[in-house]
Coordinates of C-alpha atoms in Angstrom, one line a residue:
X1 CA 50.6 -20.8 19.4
X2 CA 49.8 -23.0 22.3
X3 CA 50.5 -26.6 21.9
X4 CA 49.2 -29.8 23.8
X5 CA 50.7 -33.1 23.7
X6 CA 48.7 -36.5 22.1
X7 CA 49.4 -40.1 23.4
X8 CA 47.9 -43.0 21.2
X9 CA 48.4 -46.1 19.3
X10 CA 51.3 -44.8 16.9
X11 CA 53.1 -42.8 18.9
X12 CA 53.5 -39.2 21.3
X13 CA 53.6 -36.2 19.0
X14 CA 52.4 -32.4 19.6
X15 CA 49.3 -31.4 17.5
X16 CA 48.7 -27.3 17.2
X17 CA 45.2 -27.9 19.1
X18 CA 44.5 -26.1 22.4
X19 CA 42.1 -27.1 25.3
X20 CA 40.6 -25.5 27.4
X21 CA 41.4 -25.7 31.3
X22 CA 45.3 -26.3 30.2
X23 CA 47.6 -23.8 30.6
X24 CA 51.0 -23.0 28.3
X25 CA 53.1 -24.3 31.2
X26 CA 50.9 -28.0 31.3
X27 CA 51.9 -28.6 27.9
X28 CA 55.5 -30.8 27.4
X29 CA 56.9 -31.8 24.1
X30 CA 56.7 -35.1 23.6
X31 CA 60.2 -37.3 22.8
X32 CA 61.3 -38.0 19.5
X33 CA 61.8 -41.2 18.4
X34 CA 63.7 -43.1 15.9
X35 CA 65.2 -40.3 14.1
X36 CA 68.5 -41.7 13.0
X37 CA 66.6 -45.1 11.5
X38 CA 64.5 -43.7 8.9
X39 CA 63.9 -40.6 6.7
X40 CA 63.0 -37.7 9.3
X41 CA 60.3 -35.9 8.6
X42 CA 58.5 -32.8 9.6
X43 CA 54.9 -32.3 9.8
X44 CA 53.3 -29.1 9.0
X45 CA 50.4 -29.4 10.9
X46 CA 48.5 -26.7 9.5
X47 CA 46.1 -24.0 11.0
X48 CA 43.0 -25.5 10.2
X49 CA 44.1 -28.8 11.1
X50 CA 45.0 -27.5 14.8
X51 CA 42.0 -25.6 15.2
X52 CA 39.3 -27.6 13.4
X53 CA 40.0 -30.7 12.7
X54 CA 43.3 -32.1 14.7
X55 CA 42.6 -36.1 13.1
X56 CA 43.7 -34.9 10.1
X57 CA 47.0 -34.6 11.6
X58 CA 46.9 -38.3 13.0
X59 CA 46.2 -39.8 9.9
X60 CA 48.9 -38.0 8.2
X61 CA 51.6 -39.4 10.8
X62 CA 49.8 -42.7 10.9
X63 CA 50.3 -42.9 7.0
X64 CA 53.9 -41.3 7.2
X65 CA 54.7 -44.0 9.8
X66 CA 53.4 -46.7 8.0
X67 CA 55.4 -45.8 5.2
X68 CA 58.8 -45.7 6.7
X69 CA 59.4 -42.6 8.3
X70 CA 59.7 -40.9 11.9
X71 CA 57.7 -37.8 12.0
X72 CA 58.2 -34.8 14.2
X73 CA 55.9 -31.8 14.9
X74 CA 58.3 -28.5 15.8
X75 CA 57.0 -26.5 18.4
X76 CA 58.0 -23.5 17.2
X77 CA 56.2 -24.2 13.6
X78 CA 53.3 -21.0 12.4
X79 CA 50.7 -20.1 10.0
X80 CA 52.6 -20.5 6.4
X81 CA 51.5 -16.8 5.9
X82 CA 49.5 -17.5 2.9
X83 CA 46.8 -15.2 4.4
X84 CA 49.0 -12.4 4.3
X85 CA 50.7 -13.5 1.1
X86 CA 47.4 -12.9 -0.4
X87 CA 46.4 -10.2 0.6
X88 CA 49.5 -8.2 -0.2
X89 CA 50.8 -8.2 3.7
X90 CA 53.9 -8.8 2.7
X91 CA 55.9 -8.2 5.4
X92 CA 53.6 -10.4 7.6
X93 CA 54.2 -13.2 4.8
X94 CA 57.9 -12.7 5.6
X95 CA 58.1 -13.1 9.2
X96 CA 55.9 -15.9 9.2
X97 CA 57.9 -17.7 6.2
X98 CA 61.5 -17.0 8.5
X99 CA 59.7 -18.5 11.2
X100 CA 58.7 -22.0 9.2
X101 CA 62.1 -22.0 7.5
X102 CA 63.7 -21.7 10.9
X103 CA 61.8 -24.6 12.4
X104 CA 61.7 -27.5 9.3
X105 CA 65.9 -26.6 9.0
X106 CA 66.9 -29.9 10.2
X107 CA 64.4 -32.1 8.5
X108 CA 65.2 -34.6 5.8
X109 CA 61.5 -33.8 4.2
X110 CA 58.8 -31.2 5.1
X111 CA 55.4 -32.7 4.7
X112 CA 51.4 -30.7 5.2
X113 CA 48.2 -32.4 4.5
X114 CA 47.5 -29.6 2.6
X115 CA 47.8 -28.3 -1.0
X116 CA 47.0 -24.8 -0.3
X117 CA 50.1 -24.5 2.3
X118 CA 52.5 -26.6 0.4
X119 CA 51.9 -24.4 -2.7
X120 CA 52.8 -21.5 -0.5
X121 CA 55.8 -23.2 0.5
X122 CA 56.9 -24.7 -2.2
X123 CA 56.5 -21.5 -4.8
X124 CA 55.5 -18.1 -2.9
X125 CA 58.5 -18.1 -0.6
X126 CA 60.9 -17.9 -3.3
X127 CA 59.1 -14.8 -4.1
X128 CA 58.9 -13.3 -0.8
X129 CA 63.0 -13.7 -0.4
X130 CA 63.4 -12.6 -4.4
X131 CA 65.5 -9.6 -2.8
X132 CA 67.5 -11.1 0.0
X133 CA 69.9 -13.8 -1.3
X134 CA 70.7 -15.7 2.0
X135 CA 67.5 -16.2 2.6
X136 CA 66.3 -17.3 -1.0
X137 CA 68.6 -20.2 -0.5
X138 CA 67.3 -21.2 2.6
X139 CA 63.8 -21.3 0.9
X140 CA 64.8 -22.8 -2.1
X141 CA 66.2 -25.7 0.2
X142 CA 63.2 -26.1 2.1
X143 CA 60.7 -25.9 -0.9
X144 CA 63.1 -28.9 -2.6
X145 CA 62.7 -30.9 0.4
X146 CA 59.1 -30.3 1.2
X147 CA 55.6 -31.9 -0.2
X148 CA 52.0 -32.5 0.1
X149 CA 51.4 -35.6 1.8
X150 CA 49.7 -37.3 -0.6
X151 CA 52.3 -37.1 -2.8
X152 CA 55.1 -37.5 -0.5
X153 CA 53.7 -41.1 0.1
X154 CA 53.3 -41.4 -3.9
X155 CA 56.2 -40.3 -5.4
X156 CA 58.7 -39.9 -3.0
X157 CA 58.0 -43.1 -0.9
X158 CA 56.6 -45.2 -3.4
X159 CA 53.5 -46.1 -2.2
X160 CA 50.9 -47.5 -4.1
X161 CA 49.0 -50.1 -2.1
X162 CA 47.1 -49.7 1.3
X163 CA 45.8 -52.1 3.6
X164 CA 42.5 -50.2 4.8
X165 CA 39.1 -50.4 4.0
X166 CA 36.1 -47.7 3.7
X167 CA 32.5 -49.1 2.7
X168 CA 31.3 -46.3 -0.1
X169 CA 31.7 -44.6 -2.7
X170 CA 32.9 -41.6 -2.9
X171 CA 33.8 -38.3 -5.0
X172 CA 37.0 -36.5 -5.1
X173 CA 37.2 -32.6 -5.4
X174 CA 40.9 -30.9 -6.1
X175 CA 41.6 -28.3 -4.3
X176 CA 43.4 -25.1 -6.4
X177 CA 46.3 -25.0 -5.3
X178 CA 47.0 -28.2 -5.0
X179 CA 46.3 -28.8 -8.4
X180 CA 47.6 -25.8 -9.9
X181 CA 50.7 -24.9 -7.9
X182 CA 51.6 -28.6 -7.1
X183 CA 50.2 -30.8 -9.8
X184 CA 48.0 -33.1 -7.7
X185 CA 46.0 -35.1 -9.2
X186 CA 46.6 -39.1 -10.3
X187 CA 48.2 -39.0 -6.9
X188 CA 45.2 -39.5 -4.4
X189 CA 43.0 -41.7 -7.3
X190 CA 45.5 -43.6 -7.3
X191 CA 45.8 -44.7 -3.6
X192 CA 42.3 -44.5 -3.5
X193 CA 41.9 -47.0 -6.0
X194 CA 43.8 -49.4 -3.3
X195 CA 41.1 -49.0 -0.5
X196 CA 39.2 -52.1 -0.4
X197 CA 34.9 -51.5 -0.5
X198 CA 36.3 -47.9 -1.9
X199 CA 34.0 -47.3 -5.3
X200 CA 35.4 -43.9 -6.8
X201 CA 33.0 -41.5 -8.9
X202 CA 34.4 -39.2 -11.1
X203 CA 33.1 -35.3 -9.9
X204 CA 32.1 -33.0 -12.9
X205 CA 34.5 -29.7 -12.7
X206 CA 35.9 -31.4 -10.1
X207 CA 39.0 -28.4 -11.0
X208 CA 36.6 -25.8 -10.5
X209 CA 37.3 -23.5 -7.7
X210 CA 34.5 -24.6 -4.5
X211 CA 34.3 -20.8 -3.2
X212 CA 36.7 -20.8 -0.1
X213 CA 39.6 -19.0 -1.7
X214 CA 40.7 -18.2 1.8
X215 CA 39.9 -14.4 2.6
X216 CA 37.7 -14.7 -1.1
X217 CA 35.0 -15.9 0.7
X218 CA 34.7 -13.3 3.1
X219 CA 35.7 -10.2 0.8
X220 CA 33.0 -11.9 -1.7
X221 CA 30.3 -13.9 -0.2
X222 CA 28.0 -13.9 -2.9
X223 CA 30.2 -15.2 -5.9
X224 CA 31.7 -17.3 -3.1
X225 CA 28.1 -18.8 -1.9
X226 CA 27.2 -19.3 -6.0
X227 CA 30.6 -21.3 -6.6
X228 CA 29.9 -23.3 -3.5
X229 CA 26.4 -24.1 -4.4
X230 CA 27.5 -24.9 -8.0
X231 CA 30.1 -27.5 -6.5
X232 CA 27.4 -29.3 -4.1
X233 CA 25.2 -29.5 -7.1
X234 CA 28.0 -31.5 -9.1
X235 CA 28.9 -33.6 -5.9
X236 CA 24.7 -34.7 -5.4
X237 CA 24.9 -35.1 -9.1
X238 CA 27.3 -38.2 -8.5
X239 CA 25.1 -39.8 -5.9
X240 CA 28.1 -40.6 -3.9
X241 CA 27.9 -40.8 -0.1
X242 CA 31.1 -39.3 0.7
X243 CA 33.0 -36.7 -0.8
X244 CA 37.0 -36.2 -0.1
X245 CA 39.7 -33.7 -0.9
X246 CA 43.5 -32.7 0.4
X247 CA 42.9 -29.2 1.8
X248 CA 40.8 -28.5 4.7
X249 CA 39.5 -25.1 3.6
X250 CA 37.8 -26.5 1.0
X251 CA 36.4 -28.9 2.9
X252 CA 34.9 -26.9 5.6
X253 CA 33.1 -24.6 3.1
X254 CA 31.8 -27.7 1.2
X255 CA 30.9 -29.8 4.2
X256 CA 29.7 -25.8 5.4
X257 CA 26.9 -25.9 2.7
X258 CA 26.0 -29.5 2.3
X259 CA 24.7 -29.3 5.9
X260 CA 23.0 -26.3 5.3
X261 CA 21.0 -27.6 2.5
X262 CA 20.0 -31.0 4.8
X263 CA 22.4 -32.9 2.6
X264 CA 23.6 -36.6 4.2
X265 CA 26.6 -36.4 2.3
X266 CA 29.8 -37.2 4.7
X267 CA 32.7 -34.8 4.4
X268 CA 36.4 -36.1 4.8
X269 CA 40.0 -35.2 4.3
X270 CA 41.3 -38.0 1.9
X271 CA 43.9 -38.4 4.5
X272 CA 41.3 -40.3 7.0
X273 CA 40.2 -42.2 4.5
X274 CA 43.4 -43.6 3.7
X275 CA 44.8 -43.7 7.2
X276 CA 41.6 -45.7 8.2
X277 CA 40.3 -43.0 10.3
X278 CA 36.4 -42.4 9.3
X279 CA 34.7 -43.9 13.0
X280 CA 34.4 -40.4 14.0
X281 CA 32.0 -38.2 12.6
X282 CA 32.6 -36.1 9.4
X283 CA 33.8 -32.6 8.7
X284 CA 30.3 -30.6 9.6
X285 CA 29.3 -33.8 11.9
X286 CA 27.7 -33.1 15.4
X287 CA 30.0 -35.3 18.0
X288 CA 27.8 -38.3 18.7

């Protein structure tokens, strides 16, 4: 997966987000910094994060920064093979899962913005290695070191207060996995709850499944396009202006059929919000 290399305010790191007009060979890996002064962490950038929407991946290593840690983005990191997983590729799921394993070995923590890959991580590769014991341990070790970033910053770095503002109100949908597999929940409310001008409304079913589901949506587009449809209707229900959750997938298919129905609503990954990141436009925004 090609690779480019950011420079901005907090630091050079490589994002998963090709351009076009650069070649392989024009994009260096940036230096590392700091690692022996604070907790080292890797970031899993994600697929949809590189290909969609790369901020996501700023605001989690401006909020793992600002919390005390150095982050790093491996070069040689891949899909988490949840696509596979799911669909019973299992062989796929494997090689992809040797190939994260082999990249986040040297990290003190592993940390995604996302749910849906962390739960992958975190409880399907112990699965995947069930038969081959060298390997099990080496994904037990990195599912005990790895986390969602939301709740990396909660419960693993303590924080509970952030000095950022966003001017709205806005609703929060959880993602499946995230909930389900990881537990997420009080975690984002709670920093959220610290963002000054921030009013949070409460989303009815906001456990309910939004329709993505990964390759769900395209083996089922009709249940798929009812769920979604059902969610919007809950989020307009809450006249909120913004709506927020941790995984991107969600997010895309939400934002996907808000702008469809002329909806205003504006679309982010609760990591923007809380890394102060929301002068851009939204998920489903045209660039201005």
């Amino acid at each position: 997966m090609p690779l480019r290399c950011h420079q901005d305010g907090f630091g050079e790191y490589l994002i998963l987000a090709p351009r076009r007009g650069r070649t392989p060979a024009e994009r260096t890996e940036a230096p590392l910094t700091n690692r022996h002064s604070a907790p080292r962490v890797g970031l899993f950038v994600t697929c949809l994060a590189d290909l969609y929407r790369p901020s996501v991946a700023f605001a989690a290593v401006k909020l793992l920064e600002a919390a005390g840690t150095t982050v790093e983005v491996p070069r040689a990191q891949t899909c988490c093979g949840q696509p596979a997983f799911n669909n019973g590729a299992l062989g796929h799921a494997r090689t992809l899962a040797r190939q994260v394993i082999e990249a986040f070995t040297d990290f003190d923590y592993v940390v995604a913005p996302s749910g849906s890959c962390m739960g992958t991580i975190k409880t399907h590769y112990v699965e995947l290695f069930a038969d081959h014991p060298e390997e099990l341990r080496q994904a037990r070790d990195l599912a005990a070191r790895s986390y969602e970033l939301v709740t990396f910053l909660t419960d693993v770095m303590g924080v509970s207060d952030l000095d950022v503002g966003y001017d709205g109100t806005v609703t929060y949908h959880d993602s499946c996995s995230g909930l389900r597999e990881l537990g997420i929940h009080e975690q984002p409310r709670r920093l959220l709850g610290s963002v000054r001008g921030l009013t949070l409304e409460e989303l009815e079913d906001s456990d309910v499944c939004c329709g993505f589901g990964g390759t769900f949506c395209i083996k089922y587009p009709e249940i798929s396009g009812r769920m979604v449809d059902n969610k919007c209707s809950r989020i307009k229900d809450t006249d909120a202006d913004t709506v927020l959750a941790g995984d991107l997938g969600c997010l895309l298919n939400i934002a996907g059929r808000l702008r469809r129905e002329g909806q205003t609503t504006r679309v982010f990954h609760v990591a923007e919000v809380l890394a102060g990141m929301t002068d851009g436009p939204g998920i489903g925004e045209a660039e201005s």
